[in-house]
PDB file of C-alpha atoms in Angstrom:
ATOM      1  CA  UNK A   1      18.644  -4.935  20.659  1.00 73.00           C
ATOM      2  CA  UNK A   2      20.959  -7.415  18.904  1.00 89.00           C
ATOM      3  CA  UNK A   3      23.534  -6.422  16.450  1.00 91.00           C
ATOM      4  CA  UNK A   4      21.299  -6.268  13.398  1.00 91.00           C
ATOM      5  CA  UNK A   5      19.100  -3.666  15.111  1.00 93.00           C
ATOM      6  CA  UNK A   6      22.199  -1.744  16.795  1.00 95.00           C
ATOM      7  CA  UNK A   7      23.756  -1.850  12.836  1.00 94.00           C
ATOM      8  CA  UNK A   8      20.197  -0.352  11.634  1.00 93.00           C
ATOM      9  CA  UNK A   9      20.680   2.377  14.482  1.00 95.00           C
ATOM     10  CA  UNK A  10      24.148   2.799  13.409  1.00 95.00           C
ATOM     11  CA  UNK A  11      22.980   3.367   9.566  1.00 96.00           C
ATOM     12  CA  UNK A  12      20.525   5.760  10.412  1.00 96.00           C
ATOM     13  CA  UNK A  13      22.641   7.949  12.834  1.00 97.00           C
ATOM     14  CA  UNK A  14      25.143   8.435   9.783  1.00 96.00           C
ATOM     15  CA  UNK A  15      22.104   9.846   7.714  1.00 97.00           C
ATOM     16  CA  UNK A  16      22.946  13.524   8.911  1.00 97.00           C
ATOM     17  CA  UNK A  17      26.565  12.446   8.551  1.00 97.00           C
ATOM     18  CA  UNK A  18      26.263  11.915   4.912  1.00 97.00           C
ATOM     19  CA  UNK A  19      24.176  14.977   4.764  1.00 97.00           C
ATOM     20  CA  UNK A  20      26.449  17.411   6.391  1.00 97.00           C
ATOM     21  CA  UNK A  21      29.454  16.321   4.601  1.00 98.00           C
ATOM     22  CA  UNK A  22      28.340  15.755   1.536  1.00 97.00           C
ATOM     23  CA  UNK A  23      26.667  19.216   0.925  1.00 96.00           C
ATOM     24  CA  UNK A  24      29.868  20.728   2.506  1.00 97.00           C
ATOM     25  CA  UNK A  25      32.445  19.208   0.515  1.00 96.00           C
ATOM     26  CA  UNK A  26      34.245  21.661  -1.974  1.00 94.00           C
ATOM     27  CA  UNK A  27      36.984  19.539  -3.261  1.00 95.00           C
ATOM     28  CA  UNK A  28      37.476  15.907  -3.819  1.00 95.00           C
ATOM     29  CA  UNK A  29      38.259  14.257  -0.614  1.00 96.00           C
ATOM     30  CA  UNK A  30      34.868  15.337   0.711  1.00 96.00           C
ATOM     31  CA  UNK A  31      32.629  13.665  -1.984  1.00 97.00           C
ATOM     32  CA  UNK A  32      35.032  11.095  -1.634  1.00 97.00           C
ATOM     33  CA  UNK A  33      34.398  11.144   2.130  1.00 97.00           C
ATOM     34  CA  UNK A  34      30.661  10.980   1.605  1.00 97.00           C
ATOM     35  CA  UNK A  35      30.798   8.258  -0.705  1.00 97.00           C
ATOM     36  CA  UNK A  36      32.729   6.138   1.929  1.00 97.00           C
ATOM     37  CA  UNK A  37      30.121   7.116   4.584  1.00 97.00           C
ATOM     38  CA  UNK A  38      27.580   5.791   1.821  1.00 96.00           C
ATOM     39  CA  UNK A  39      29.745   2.824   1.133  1.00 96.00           C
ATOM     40  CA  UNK A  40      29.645   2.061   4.867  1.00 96.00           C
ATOM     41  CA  UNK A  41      25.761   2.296   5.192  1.00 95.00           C
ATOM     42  CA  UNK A  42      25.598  -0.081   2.152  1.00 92.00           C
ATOM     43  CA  UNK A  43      27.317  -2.556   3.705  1.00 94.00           C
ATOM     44  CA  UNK A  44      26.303  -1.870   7.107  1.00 93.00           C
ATOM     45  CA  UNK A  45      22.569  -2.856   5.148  1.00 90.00           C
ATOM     46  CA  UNK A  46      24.083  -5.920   3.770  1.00 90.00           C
ATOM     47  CA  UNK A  47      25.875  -7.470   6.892  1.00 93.00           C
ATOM     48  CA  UNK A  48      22.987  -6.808   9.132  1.00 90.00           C
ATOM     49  CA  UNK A  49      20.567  -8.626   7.220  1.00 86.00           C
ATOM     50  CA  UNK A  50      22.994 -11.169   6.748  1.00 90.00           C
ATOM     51  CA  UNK A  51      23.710 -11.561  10.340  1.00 93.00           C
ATOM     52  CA  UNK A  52      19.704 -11.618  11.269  1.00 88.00           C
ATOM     53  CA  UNK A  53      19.000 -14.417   9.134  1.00 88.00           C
ATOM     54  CA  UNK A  54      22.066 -16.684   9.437  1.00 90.00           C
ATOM     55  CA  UNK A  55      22.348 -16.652  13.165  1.00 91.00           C
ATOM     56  CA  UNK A  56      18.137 -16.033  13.145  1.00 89.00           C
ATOM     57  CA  UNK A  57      18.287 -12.676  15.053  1.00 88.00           C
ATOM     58  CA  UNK A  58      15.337 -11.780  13.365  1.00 86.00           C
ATOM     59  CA  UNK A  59      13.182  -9.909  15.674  1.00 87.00           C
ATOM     60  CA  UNK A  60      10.012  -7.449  15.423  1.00 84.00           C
ATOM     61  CA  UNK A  61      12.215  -4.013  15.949  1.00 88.00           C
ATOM     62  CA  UNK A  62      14.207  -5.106  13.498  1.00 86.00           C
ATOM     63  CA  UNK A  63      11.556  -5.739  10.409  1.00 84.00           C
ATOM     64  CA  UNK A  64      11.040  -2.332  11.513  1.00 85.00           C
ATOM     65  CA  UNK A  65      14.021  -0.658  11.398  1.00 90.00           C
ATOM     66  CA  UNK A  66      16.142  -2.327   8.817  1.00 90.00           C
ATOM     67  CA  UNK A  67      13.500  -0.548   5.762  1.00 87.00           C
ATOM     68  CA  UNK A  68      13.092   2.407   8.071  1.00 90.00           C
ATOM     69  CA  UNK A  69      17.214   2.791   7.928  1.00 93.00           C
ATOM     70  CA  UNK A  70      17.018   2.002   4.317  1.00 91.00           C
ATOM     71  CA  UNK A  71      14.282   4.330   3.119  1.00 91.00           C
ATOM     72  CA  UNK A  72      15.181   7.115   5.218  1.00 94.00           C
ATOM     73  CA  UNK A  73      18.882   6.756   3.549  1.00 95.00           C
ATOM     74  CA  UNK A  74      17.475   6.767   0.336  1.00 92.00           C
ATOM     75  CA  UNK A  75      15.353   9.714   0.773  1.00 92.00           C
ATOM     76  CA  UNK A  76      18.310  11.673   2.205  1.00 95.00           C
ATOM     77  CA  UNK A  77      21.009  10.772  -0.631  1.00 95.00           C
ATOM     78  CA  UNK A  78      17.473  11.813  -3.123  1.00 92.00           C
ATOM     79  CA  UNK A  79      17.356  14.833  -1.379  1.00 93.00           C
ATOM     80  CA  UNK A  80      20.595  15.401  -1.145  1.00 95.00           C
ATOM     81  CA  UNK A  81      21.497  14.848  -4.759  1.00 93.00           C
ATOM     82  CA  UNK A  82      18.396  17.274  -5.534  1.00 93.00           C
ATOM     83  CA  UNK A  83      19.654  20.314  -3.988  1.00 94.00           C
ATOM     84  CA  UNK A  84      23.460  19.441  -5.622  1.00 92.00           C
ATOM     85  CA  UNK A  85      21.463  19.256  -9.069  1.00 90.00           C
ATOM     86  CA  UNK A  86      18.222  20.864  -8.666  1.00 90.00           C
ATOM     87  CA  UNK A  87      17.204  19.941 -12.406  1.00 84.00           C
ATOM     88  CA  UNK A  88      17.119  16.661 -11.221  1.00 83.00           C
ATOM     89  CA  UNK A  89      14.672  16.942  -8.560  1.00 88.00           C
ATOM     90  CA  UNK A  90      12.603  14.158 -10.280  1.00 86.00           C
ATOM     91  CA  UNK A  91      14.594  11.375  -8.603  1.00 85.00           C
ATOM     92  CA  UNK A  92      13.299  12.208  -5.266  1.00 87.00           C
ATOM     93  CA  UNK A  93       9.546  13.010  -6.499  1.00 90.00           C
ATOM     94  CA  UNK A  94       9.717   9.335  -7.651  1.00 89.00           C
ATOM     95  CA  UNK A  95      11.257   8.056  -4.606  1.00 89.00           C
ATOM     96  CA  UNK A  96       8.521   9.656  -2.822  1.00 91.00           C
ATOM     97  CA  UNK A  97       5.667   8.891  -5.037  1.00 91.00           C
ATOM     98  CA  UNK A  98       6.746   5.374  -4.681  1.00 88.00           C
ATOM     99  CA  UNK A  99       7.478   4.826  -1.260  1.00 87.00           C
ATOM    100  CA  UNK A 100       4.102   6.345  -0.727  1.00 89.00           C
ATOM    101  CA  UNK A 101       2.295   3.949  -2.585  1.00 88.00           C
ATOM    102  CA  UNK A 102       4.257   1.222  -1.320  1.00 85.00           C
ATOM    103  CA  UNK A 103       3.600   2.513   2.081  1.00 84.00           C
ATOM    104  CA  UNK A 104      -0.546   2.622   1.513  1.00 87.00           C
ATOM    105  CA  UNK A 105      -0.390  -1.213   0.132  1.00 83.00           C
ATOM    106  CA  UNK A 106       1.478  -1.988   3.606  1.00 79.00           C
ATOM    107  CA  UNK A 107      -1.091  -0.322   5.730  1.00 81.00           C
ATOM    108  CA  UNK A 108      -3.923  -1.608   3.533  1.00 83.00           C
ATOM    109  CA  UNK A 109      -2.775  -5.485   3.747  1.00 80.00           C
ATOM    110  CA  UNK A 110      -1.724  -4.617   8.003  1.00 77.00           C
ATOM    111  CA  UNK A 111      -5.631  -4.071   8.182  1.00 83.00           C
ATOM    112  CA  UNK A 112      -6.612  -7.127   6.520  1.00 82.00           C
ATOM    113  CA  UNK A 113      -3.773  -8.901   8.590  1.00 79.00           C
ATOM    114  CA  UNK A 114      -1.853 -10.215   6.360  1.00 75.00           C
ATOM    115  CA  UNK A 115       1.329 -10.655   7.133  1.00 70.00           C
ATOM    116  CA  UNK A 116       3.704  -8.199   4.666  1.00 67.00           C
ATOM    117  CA  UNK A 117       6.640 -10.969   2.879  1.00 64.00           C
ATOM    118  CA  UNK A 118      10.217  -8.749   2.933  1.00 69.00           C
ATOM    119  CA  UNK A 119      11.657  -7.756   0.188  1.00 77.00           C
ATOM    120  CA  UNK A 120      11.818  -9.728  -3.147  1.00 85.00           C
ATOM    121  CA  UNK A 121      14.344  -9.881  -5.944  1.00 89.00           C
ATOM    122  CA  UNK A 122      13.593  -6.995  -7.851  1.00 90.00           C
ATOM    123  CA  UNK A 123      13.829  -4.742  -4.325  1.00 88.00           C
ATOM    124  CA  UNK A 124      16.966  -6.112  -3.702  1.00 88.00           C
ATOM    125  CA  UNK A 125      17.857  -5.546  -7.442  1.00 93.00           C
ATOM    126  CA  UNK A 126      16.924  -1.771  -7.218  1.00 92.00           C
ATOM    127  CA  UNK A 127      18.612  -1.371  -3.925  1.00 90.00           C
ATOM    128  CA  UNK A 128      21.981  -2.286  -5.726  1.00 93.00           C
ATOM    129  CA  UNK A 129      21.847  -0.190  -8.644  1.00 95.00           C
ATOM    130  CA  UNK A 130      20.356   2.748  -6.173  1.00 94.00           C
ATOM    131  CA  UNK A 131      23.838   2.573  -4.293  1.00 94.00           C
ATOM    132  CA  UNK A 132      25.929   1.907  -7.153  1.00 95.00           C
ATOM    133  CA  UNK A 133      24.768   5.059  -9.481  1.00 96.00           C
ATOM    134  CA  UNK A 134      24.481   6.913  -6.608  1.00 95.00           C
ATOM    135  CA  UNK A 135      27.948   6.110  -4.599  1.00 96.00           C
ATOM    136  CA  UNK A 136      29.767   6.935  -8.276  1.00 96.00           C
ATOM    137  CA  UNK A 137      27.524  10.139  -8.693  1.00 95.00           C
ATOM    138  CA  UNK A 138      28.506  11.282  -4.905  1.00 96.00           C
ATOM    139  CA  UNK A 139      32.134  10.166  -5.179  1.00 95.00           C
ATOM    140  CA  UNK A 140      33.212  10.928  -8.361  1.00 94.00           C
ATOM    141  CA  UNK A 141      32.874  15.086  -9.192  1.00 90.00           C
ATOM    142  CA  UNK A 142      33.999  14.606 -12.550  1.00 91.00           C
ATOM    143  CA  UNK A 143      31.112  13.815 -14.322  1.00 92.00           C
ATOM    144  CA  UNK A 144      29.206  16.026 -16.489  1.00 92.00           C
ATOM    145  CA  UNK A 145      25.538  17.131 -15.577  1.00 90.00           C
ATOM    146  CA  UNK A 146      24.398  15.314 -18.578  1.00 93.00           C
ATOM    147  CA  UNK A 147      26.375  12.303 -17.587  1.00 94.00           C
ATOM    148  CA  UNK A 148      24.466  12.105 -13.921  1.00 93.00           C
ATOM    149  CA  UNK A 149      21.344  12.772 -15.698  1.00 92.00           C
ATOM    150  CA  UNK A 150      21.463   9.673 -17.643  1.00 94.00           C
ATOM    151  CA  UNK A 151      22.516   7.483 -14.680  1.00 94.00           C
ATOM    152  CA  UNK A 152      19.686   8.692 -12.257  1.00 92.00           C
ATOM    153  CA  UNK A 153      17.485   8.176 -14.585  1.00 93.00           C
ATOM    154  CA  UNK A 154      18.843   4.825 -14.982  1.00 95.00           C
ATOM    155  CA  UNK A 155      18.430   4.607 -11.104  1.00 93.00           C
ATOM    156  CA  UNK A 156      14.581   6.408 -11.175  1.00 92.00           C
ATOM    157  CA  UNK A 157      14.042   3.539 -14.319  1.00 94.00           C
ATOM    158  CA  UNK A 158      14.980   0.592 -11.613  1.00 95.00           C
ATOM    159  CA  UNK A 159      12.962   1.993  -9.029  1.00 93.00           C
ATOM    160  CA  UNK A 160      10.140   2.287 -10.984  1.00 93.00           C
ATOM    161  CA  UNK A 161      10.514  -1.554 -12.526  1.00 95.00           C
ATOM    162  CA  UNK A 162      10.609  -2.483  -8.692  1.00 92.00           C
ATOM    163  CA  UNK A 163       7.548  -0.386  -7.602  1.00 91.00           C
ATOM    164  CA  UNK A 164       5.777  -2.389 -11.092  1.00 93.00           C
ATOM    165  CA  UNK A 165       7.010  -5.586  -9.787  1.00 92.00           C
ATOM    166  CA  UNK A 166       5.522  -5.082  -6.230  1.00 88.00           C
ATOM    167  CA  UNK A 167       1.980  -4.526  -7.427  1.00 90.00           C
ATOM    168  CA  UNK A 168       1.145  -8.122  -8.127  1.00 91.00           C
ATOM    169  CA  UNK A 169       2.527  -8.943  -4.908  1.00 86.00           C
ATOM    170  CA  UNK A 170       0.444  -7.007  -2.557  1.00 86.00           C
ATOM    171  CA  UNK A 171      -2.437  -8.285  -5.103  1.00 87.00           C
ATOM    172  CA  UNK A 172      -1.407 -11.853  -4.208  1.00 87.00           C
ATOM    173  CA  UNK A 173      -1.264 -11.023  -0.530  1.00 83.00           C
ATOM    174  CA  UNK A 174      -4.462  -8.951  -0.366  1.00 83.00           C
ATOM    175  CA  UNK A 175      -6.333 -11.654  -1.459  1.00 83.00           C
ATOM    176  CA  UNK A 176      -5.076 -14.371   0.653  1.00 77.00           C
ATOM    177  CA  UNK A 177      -6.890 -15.124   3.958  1.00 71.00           C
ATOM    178  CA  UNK A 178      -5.554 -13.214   6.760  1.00 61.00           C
ATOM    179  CA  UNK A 179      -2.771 -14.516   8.633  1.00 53.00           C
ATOM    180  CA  UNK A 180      -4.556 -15.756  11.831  1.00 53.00           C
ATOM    181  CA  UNK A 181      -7.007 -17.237   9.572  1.00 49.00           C
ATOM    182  CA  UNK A 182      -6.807 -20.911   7.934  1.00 45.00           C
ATOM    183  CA  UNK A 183      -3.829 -20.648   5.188  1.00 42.00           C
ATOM    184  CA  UNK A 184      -2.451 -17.419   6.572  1.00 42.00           C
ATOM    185  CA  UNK A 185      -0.084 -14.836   3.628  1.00 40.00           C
ATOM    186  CA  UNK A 186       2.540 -16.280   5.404  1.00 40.00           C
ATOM    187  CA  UNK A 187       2.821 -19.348   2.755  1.00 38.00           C
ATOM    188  CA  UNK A 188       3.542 -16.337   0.464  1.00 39.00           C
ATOM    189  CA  UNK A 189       6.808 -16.109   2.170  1.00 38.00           C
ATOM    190  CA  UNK A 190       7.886 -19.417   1.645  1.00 38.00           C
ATOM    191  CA  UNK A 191       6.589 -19.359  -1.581  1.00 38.00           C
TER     192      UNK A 191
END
């Protein structure tokens, strides 16, 4: 339990944090407040995975709960951001349609033992603008309904480009001999 994991445990006990306080807040300094407490589990995300590599704390637990912590954030500010603007539901019905799918590929290459390469450009990408629309969305009250419309869509369009981008991936890796086999999907990774 080095400190990338214990930052990944950190990120997803302020999950209901976020929650409580940003479905609470009535005035400014709370969506404020829950932007900082989003801020804070972006960059918890960020030094974490910058800390595993550089100093190679990269452990099993932790390719576990690093995307666990991240997708379970996700799905919370979705959700949350739903029942503040329940005409925009449609953010977290992609969210979930995607991680879904994303999830089945995962499973599907696990049982052909490949081994699963982390995340690529385009996830990292989509992360970014995910936090970015959505920290000015939770912080900022003084947009119009139309105005957040437009930007999580913007935020639903990157997500979507991402899940696109993934699909030739898990292609590339299904096909691959297993990892325990001659040429293993690990040369993906370095690749």
């Amino acid at each position: 339990m080095g400190i990338p994991n214990i930052l990944s445990v950190c990120r997803i006990l302020l999950i209901p944090v976020f929650l409580w306080v940003y479905l609470a807040a009535d005035a400014p300094g709370g969506f404020l407040l829950a932007a900082c407490i989003l801020l804070a589990s972006g960059l918890t995300d960020l030094l974490d995975g910058w800390i595993a590599r550089r100093f190679h704390m990269v452990t099993a637990l932790g390719r576990v709960l690093d995307p666990l912590a991240d997708k379970l954030t996700q799905a919370t500010v979705c959700a949350a951001l739903a029942i503040r603007y329940p005409q925009l539901a449609f953010l977290l019905v992609v969210f979930i349609l995607k991680e879904l799918l994303m999830m089945i590929g995962g499973f599907r290459l696990l049982r052909k033992n490949r081994d699963i390469a982390g995340a690529r450009w385009f996830g990292k990408l989509y992360t970014f603008v995910f936090y970015a629309i959505t920290l000015f969305v939770v912080g900022y009250q003084g947009l119009s309904e139309q105005a957040v419309f437009w930007l999580l869509m913007v935020a639903a369009g990157f997500m979507v480009f991402s899940f696109a981008m993934y699909i030739p991936v898990f292609l590339r890796l299904s096909r691959k001999p297993s990892a325990t086999g001659k040429e293993g999907a690990s040369a993906e990774k370095r690749g």
